[in-house]
Tab-separated table of C-alpha atoms in Angstrom:
chain	number	residue	atom	x	y	z
A	1	MET	CA	-23.439	41.309	-175.374
A	2	LEU	CA	-22.675	39.768	-171.970
A	3	GLU	CA	-22.137	36.395	-173.638
A	4	ILE	CA	-19.608	37.935	-176.050
A	5	VAL	CA	-17.687	39.621	-173.222
A	6	THR	CA	-17.736	36.418	-171.170
A	7	ALA	CA	-16.503	34.383	-174.125
A	8	GLY	CA	-13.775	36.935	-174.832
A	9	ALA	CA	-12.614	36.896	-171.223
A	10	ALA	CA	-12.566	33.107	-171.259
A	11	GLY	CA	-10.514	33.157	-174.455
A	12	VAL	CA	-7.969	35.574	-172.995
A	13	SER	CA	-7.763	33.469	-169.834
A	14	ALA	CA	-7.202	30.328	-171.892
A	15	LEU	CA	-4.454	31.981	-173.943
A	16	ALA	CA	-2.783	33.203	-170.756
A	17	GLY	CA	-2.919	29.663	-169.382
A	18	VAL	CA	-1.333	28.303	-172.544
A	19	GLY	CA	1.389	30.954	-172.309
A	20	LEU	CA	2.137	30.095	-168.685
A	21	VAL	CA	2.469	26.409	-169.529
A	22	TYR	CA	4.607	27.188	-172.594
A	23	GLN	CA	6.929	29.316	-170.456
A	24	ARG	CA	7.177	26.746	-167.670
A	25	LEU	CA	7.926	23.849	-170.011
A	26	GLY	CA	10.396	25.937	-171.993
A	27	GLU	CA	12.161	27.053	-168.831
A	28	ARG	CA	12.495	23.451	-167.707
A	29	MET	CA	13.909	22.371	-171.056
A	30	ASP	CA	16.344	25.282	-171.276
A	31	SER	CA	17.660	24.726	-167.750
A	32	ARG	CA	18.587	21.168	-168.785
A	33	ARG	CA	19.922	22.278	-172.163
A	34	PHE	CA	22.115	25.054	-170.751
A	35	PRO	CA	23.589	23.913	-167.422
A	36	PRO	CA	25.798	26.462	-165.661
A	37	PRO	CA	29.446	26.162	-166.734
A	38	GLY	CA	30.566	27.160	-163.246
A	39	GLN	CA	29.288	26.459	-159.757
A	40	MET	CA	26.189	27.728	-157.996
A	41	VAL	CA	27.318	29.259	-154.698
A	42	ASP	CA	25.057	29.924	-151.718
A	43	VAL	CA	25.438	33.522	-150.536
A	44	GLY	CA	22.692	33.565	-147.920
A	45	GLY	CA	19.844	31.254	-148.887
A	46	TRP	CA	20.101	31.910	-152.623
A	47	ARG	CA	22.841	31.331	-155.206
A	48	LEU	CA	25.193	33.200	-157.502
A	49	HIS	CA	26.780	31.545	-160.516
A	50	ALA	CA	30.586	31.653	-160.334
A	51	LEU	CA	32.992	30.505	-163.049
A	52	VAL	CA	36.457	30.048	-161.534
A	53	LYS	CA	39.396	29.339	-163.805
A	54	SER	CA	42.969	28.969	-162.565
A	55	PRO	CA	46.360	27.988	-163.967
A	56	ALA	CA	47.274	24.320	-164.225
A	57	ASP	CA	49.748	25.128	-161.460
A	58	ALA	CA	47.421	25.451	-158.494
A	59	ALA	CA	50.096	27.372	-156.610
A	60	ALA	CA	49.371	30.590	-158.518
A	61	THR	CA	49.797	33.613	-156.292
A	62	PRO	CA	47.363	36.529	-155.902
A	63	PRO	CA	45.998	38.863	-157.055
A	64	THR	CA	42.848	37.071	-158.146
A	65	VAL	CA	41.281	38.658	-161.233
A	66	VAL	CA	37.551	39.354	-160.820
A	67	PHE	CA	35.432	40.207	-163.888
A	68	ASP	CA	32.215	42.236	-163.556
A	69	SER	CA	30.015	42.535	-166.638
A	70	ALA	CA	27.879	45.251	-168.192
A	71	LEU	CA	24.245	45.915	-167.347
A	72	ALA	CA	21.954	43.139	-168.709
A	73	SER	CA	25.049	41.113	-169.551
A	74	SER	CA	26.534	37.983	-167.984
A	75	SER	CA	29.725	36.054	-167.340
A	76	ILE	CA	29.631	34.954	-170.986
A	77	SER	CA	30.879	38.387	-172.064
A	78	TRP	CA	34.313	37.445	-170.637
A	79	ALA	CA	34.605	34.206	-172.612
A	80	LEU	CA	37.296	35.587	-174.934
A	81	VAL	CA	39.362	37.060	-172.074
A	82	GLN	CA	39.125	34.858	-168.991
A	83	PRO	CA	40.681	31.614	-170.363
A	84	GLU	CA	43.866	33.404	-171.419
A	85	VAL	CA	44.209	35.330	-168.143
A	86	ALA	CA	43.557	32.096	-166.222
A	87	LYS	CA	46.871	30.751	-167.523
A	88	HIS	CA	48.564	33.265	-165.237
A	89	ALA	CA	46.255	33.851	-162.244
A	90	HIS	CA	43.178	32.697	-160.396
A	91	THR	CA	40.154	34.258	-162.135
A	92	LEU	CA	36.460	34.675	-161.428
A	93	SER	CA	33.658	35.725	-163.734
A	94	TYR	CA	30.208	35.673	-162.206
A	95	ASP	CA	26.599	36.583	-162.849
A	96	ARG	CA	25.096	39.296	-160.678
A	97	ALA	CA	21.834	38.426	-158.960
A	98	GLY	CA	19.048	37.853	-161.484
A	99	SER	CA	21.354	37.749	-164.517
A	100	GLY	CA	22.850	34.773	-166.327
A	101	TRP	CA	22.494	31.598	-164.299
A	102	SER	CA	22.258	33.365	-160.926
A	103	ASP	CA	19.177	33.369	-158.730
A	104	PRO	CA	17.387	36.662	-158.085
A	105	SER	CA	18.345	38.372	-154.831
A	106	PRO	CA	15.733	39.100	-152.152
A	107	SER	CA	17.428	42.487	-151.600
A	108	PRO	CA	16.893	45.675	-153.647
A	109	ARG	CA	19.386	46.154	-156.495
A	110	THR	CA	21.361	48.926	-154.835
A	111	LEU	CA	25.052	49.310	-155.560
A	112	GLU	CA	25.834	48.578	-151.919
A	113	ASN	CA	23.900	45.296	-151.962
A	114	THR	CA	25.546	44.217	-155.212
A	115	VAL	CA	29.037	44.863	-153.838
A	116	ASP	CA	28.184	43.068	-150.592
A	117	GLU	CA	26.984	40.047	-152.571
A	118	LEU	CA	30.219	39.931	-154.576
A	119	HIS	CA	32.237	40.097	-151.353
A	120	ARG	CA	30.221	37.240	-149.860
A	121	LEU	CA	30.772	35.232	-153.047
A	122	LEU	CA	34.544	35.735	-152.878
A	123	GLN	CA	34.568	34.672	-149.234
A	124	ALA	CA	32.481	31.574	-149.965
A	125	LEU	CA	34.824	30.587	-152.804
A	126	ARG	CA	37.895	31.264	-150.636
A	127	LEU	CA	39.654	32.901	-153.564
A	128	PRO	CA	42.821	34.559	-152.311
A	129	ALA	CA	42.918	38.336	-151.903
A	130	PRO	CA	43.876	40.890	-153.026
A	131	TYR	CA	41.618	41.228	-156.058
A	132	LEU	CA	42.243	42.888	-159.400
A	133	LEU	CA	38.784	44.105	-160.411
A	134	VAL	CA	37.935	44.335	-164.114
A	135	GLY	CA	34.625	46.131	-164.685
A	136	HIS	CA	32.891	46.774	-168.004
A	137	SER	CA	30.320	49.573	-168.394
A	138	TYR	CA	27.959	49.370	-165.381
A	139	GLY	CA	30.289	46.755	-163.936
A	140	ALA	CA	32.830	49.571	-163.489
A	141	PHE	CA	30.484	51.127	-160.887
A	142	ASN	CA	30.605	47.860	-158.942
A	143	ALA	CA	34.387	47.606	-159.256
A	144	ARG	CA	34.945	51.166	-158.037
A	145	ALA	CA	32.546	50.737	-155.113
A	146	PHE	CA	34.197	47.450	-154.132
A	147	ALA	CA	37.667	49.051	-154.197
A	148	HIS	CA	36.395	51.883	-152.009
A	149	ARG	CA	34.725	49.605	-149.444
A	150	HIS	CA	37.404	46.900	-149.428
A	151	GLY	CA	40.570	48.827	-150.194
A	152	SER	CA	42.863	46.476	-148.261
A	153	GLN	CA	41.635	43.600	-150.423
A	154	THR	CA	41.968	45.418	-153.750
A	155	ALA	CA	45.105	45.139	-155.889
A	156	GLY	CA	43.940	47.346	-158.752
A	157	LEU	CA	41.173	48.452	-161.083
A	158	ILE	CA	40.720	48.008	-164.833
A	159	LEU	CA	37.666	49.845	-166.176
A	160	LEU	CA	36.395	49.220	-169.706
A	161	ASP	CA	34.230	51.941	-171.266
A	162	ALA	CA	33.091	52.706	-167.752
A	163	ALA	CA	29.618	54.058	-167.043
A	164	ASP	CA	29.804	57.840	-166.588
A	165	GLU	CA	28.291	58.822	-163.248
A	166	GLN	CA	28.076	62.513	-164.237
A	167	GLN	CA	25.509	61.636	-166.891
A	168	TRP	CA	23.131	60.292	-164.246
A	169	ILE	CA	23.575	62.672	-161.307
A	170	ASP	CA	22.122	65.977	-162.534
A	171	LEU	CA	19.619	64.394	-164.856
A	172	LYS	CA	18.525	66.364	-167.880
A	173	ALA	CA	15.009	65.642	-169.092
A	174	PRO	CA	16.107	63.220	-171.897
A	175	ASP	CA	18.208	61.144	-169.490
A	176	ARG	CA	15.415	61.114	-166.910
A	177	ARG	CA	13.107	59.786	-169.601
A	178	LYS	CA	15.674	57.101	-170.499
A	179	ILE	CA	15.691	55.840	-166.921
A	180	THR	CA	11.910	55.878	-166.618
A	181	HIS	CA	11.366	54.306	-170.034
A	182	GLY	CA	14.044	51.625	-169.528
A	183	ALA	CA	12.659	50.534	-166.167
A	184	ARG	CA	9.105	50.533	-167.546
A	185	LEU	CA	10.119	48.364	-170.526
A	186	ALA	CA	11.873	45.881	-168.250
A	187	ARG	CA	8.835	45.649	-165.928
A	188	ARG	CA	6.559	45.092	-168.904
A	189	ALA	CA	8.915	42.449	-170.275
A	190	ARG	CA	8.797	40.656	-166.920
A	191	TRP	CA	5.061	40.050	-167.200
A	192	LEU	CA	5.304	39.165	-170.872
A	193	ALA	CA	8.008	36.653	-169.961
A	194	HIS	CA	5.662	35.018	-167.446
A	195	LEU	CA	3.196	34.519	-170.312
A	196	GLY	CA	5.833	33.058	-172.627
A	197	LEU	CA	5.726	35.992	-175.044
A	198	THR	CA	9.385	36.999	-174.748
A	199	ARG	CA	10.210	33.311	-175.262
A	200	LEU	CA	8.161	33.361	-178.452
A	201	VAL	CA	10.120	36.370	-179.749
A	202	VAL	CA	13.450	34.711	-178.941
A	203	GLN	CA	12.403	31.434	-180.555
A	204	LEU	CA	11.368	33.223	-183.751
A	205	ALA	CA	14.713	35.029	-183.861
A	206	ARG	CA	16.585	31.757	-183.321
A	207	ALA	CA	14.632	30.169	-186.155
A	208	GLY	CA	15.736	32.943	-188.519
A	209	ASN	CA	12.433	34.848	-188.517
A	210	ARG	CA	14.066	38.054	-187.290
A	211	GLY	CA	11.598	40.316	-189.076
A	212	LYS	CA	8.625	38.618	-187.449
A	213	ALA	CA	10.379	38.572	-184.068
A	214	ARG	CA	11.092	42.300	-184.387
A	215	SER	CA	7.490	43.048	-185.392
A	216	ILE	CA	5.999	41.105	-182.491
A	217	GLY	CA	8.488	42.639	-180.056
A	218	SER	CA	7.563	46.125	-181.231
A	219	TRP	CA	3.859	45.332	-180.998
A	220	LEU	CA	4.325	44.100	-177.436
A	221	GLY	CA	6.248	47.258	-176.591
A	222	ILE	CA	9.559	45.496	-175.890
A	223	GLY	CA	11.195	45.975	-179.246
A	224	ILE	CA	14.745	47.323	-179.459
A	225	PRO	CA	15.299	49.884	-182.254
A	226	ARG	CA	17.370	48.506	-185.129
A	227	GLN	CA	20.232	50.964	-184.483
A	228	ALA	CA	20.405	49.922	-180.839
A	229	GLN	CA	20.382	46.269	-181.854
A	230	GLU	CA	23.436	46.801	-184.034
A	231	ARG	CA	25.258	48.662	-181.249
A	232	LEU	CA	24.317	46.352	-178.387
A	233	LEU	CA	23.818	42.919	-179.931
A	234	ALA	CA	26.048	42.697	-183.005
A	235	PRO	CA	29.289	42.166	-181.004
A	236	LEU	CA	27.769	38.993	-179.542
A	237	GLN	CA	28.232	37.416	-182.978
A	238	GLN	CA	31.931	37.214	-182.128
A	239	LEU	CA	31.172	34.567	-179.523
A	240	PRO	CA	31.073	30.875	-180.489
A	241	GLN	CA	27.585	29.590	-181.270
A	242	ASP	CA	27.423	27.391	-178.163
A	243	LEU	CA	28.007	30.453	-175.967
A	244	ARG	CA	25.445	32.619	-177.764
A	245	GLN	CA	22.625	30.117	-177.253
A	246	PRO	CA	22.171	30.544	-173.459
A	247	ILE	CA	21.911	34.325	-173.823
A	248	GLY	CA	18.549	33.941	-175.539
A	249	TRP	CA	17.359	31.848	-172.604
A	250	PHE	CA	18.450	34.515	-170.106
A	251	TRP	CA	16.257	37.026	-171.940
A	252	THR	CA	13.151	34.849	-171.511
A	253	ARG	CA	13.319	34.637	-167.707
A	254	PRO	CA	10.973	36.878	-165.675
A	255	HIS	CA	13.419	37.384	-162.803
A	256	PHE	CA	16.023	38.715	-165.249
A	257	TYR	CA	13.711	41.590	-166.168
A	258	ALA	CA	12.664	42.183	-162.551
A	259	SER	CA	16.306	42.590	-161.481
A	260	LEU	CA	17.089	44.689	-164.540
A	261	ALA	CA	14.161	47.050	-163.896
A	262	ASP	CA	15.196	47.592	-160.273
A	263	THR	CA	18.839	48.182	-161.260
A	264	ILE	CA	17.907	50.683	-163.982
A	265	ALA	CA	15.638	52.616	-161.621
A	266	ARG	CA	18.521	52.890	-159.135
A	267	VAL	CA	21.200	54.036	-161.606
A	268	PRO	CA	21.086	57.694	-160.403
A	269	GLU	CA	21.467	56.503	-156.808
A	270	ALA	CA	24.441	54.319	-157.805
A	271	ALA	CA	25.979	57.207	-159.759
A	272	ARG	CA	25.826	59.506	-156.713
A	273	SER	CA	27.448	56.821	-154.573
A	274	VAL	CA	30.317	56.348	-157.028
A	275	ALA	CA	30.787	60.102	-157.522
A	276	ALA	CA	31.383	60.475	-153.794
A	277	ILE	CA	34.606	58.444	-154.144
A	278	GLU	CA	37.084	61.252	-154.703
A	279	HIS	CA	40.375	59.403	-155.200
A	280	PHE	CA	42.005	55.963	-155.104
A	281	GLY	CA	45.414	57.157	-153.951
A	282	ASP	CA	48.182	54.989	-155.420
A	283	LEU	CA	45.939	52.108	-156.451
A	284	PRO	CA	46.942	50.835	-159.927
A	285	LEU	CA	44.207	51.904	-162.341
A	286	SER	CA	43.754	51.455	-166.101
A	287	VAL	CA	40.854	52.989	-168.009
A	288	LEU	CA	40.133	51.696	-171.516
A	289	ALA	CA	37.764	53.772	-173.658
A	290	ALA	CA	36.301	52.680	-176.987
A	291	ASP	CA	35.798	54.898	-180.014
A	292	ASN	CA	33.129	57.485	-179.311
A	293	GLU	CA	31.980	60.496	-181.324
A	294	ASP	CA	31.188	62.443	-178.152
A	295	PRO	CA	34.340	64.324	-177.060
A	296	LEU	CA	32.875	64.803	-173.578
A	297	TRP	CA	32.762	61.034	-173.128
A	298	MET	CA	36.483	60.689	-173.858
A	299	THR	CA	37.284	63.643	-171.602
A	300	ARG	CA	35.457	62.040	-168.704
A	301	GLN	CA	37.097	58.653	-169.323
A	302	GLN	CA	40.474	60.372	-169.171
A	303	ALA	CA	39.439	62.144	-165.965
A	304	LEU	CA	38.517	58.766	-164.500
A	305	ALA	CA	42.108	57.586	-165.006
A	306	ARG	CA	43.290	60.558	-162.950
A	307	LEU	CA	41.460	59.267	-159.855
A	308	SER	CA	44.675	57.453	-159.022
A	309	ARG	CA	48.246	58.665	-159.002
A	310	ARG	CA	49.010	55.439	-160.849
A	311	GLY	CA	46.169	55.874	-163.328
A	312	ARG	CA	46.606	55.113	-167.017
A	313	PHE	CA	44.279	55.928	-169.926
A	314	ILE	CA	44.173	53.659	-172.994
A	315	HIS	CA	42.215	54.384	-176.162
A	316	ALA	CA	40.722	51.086	-177.360
A	317	SER	CA	40.518	52.156	-180.988
A	318	GLN	CA	38.456	50.177	-183.514
A	319	SER	CA	36.200	48.926	-180.758
A	320	SER	CA	32.551	49.367	-179.953
A	321	HIS	CA	31.325	49.654	-176.380
A	322	TRP	CA	31.908	45.891	-176.104
A	323	ILE	CA	35.678	46.044	-175.621
A	324	PRO	CA	35.901	42.511	-174.099
A	325	LEU	CA	34.498	41.112	-177.348
A	326	ASP	CA	35.961	43.544	-179.905
A	327	ARG	CA	39.455	43.905	-178.414
A	328	PRO	CA	39.995	40.913	-176.097
A	329	ARG	CA	43.757	40.870	-176.682
A	330	LEU	CA	44.053	44.472	-175.499
A	331	VAL	CA	42.120	43.630	-172.342
A	332	ILE	CA	44.261	40.540	-171.726
A	333	ASP	CA	47.514	42.461	-172.189
A	334	THR	CA	46.337	45.196	-169.819
A	335	ILE	CA	45.491	42.625	-167.139
A	336	LEU	CA	48.813	40.830	-167.563
A	337	ARG	CA	50.633	44.165	-167.238
A	338	HIS	CA	48.881	44.726	-163.909
A	339	LEU	CA	49.736	41.212	-162.738
A	340	ALA	CA	53.384	41.709	-163.597
A	341	ALA	CA	53.696	45.113	-161.908
A	342	PRO	CA	55.470	45.225	-158.525
């Protein structure tokens, strides 16, 4: 019996070793295959990835347009918007710590730390203030917090299907379970990524074996329900193939899941911080809300627009949550309207 247990333990150890090597070699290959399209900027001993695009006329005047992406997303989600806006203004899309090409941060993933890191990035890049902040989903939390902390450097806010802080303040049992379950899944995925197992799932999906990838993911406890896949992942098909490829790599990196787990666990804390911001005065504000069957969601998005005396609500009809991918022209036109306003 002891011999069987010993042999089994040795087998598991060997498989773990193979997984670690598979992950390390794959990571090395992917980092060469998918170099960052922007620059890696030191923000205090570690780096954030920043993609700066500006008009051919380098004399473009502020505001600088700053894009902040959704939770678990990256600078790639602005690929259909940023190039067009960059014909008219300096622009920045970036990857928050731990996401995309960025290094993980040594600091906890609080809203305050995230905003401080963005501010340090803007200073390091010497992009001219003021800034027009464009935040999608969770990125709207960051944009609102930045505008509150750095009001003199903020020219306006554009919020796309913004995260609803009220949903996460007085947590009902189902929402509390969502937070706990989401953070637990991300922590589990971190260790599976170390062993190369999330890489295996991604590679199977890339090779067209989606059924097998889904089965293995479910067995490992990191599977995304089919309905959620359609809602969260389908819009990515609107990106060119060369831009979709790095996203799979991001989802195989252990530090991505570590940062994601910490951010998810702190969502209620971030929501309370944002809710404490009562008004933005006369700051130009546009709120774009996608189609949603929940009338309360639309009501709260409209209320968000009223946080400024110059607030404007726009219904992004025929769009999923991923407005930057489903309705990029609407987003571009809204930004250009802000840039043209006195």
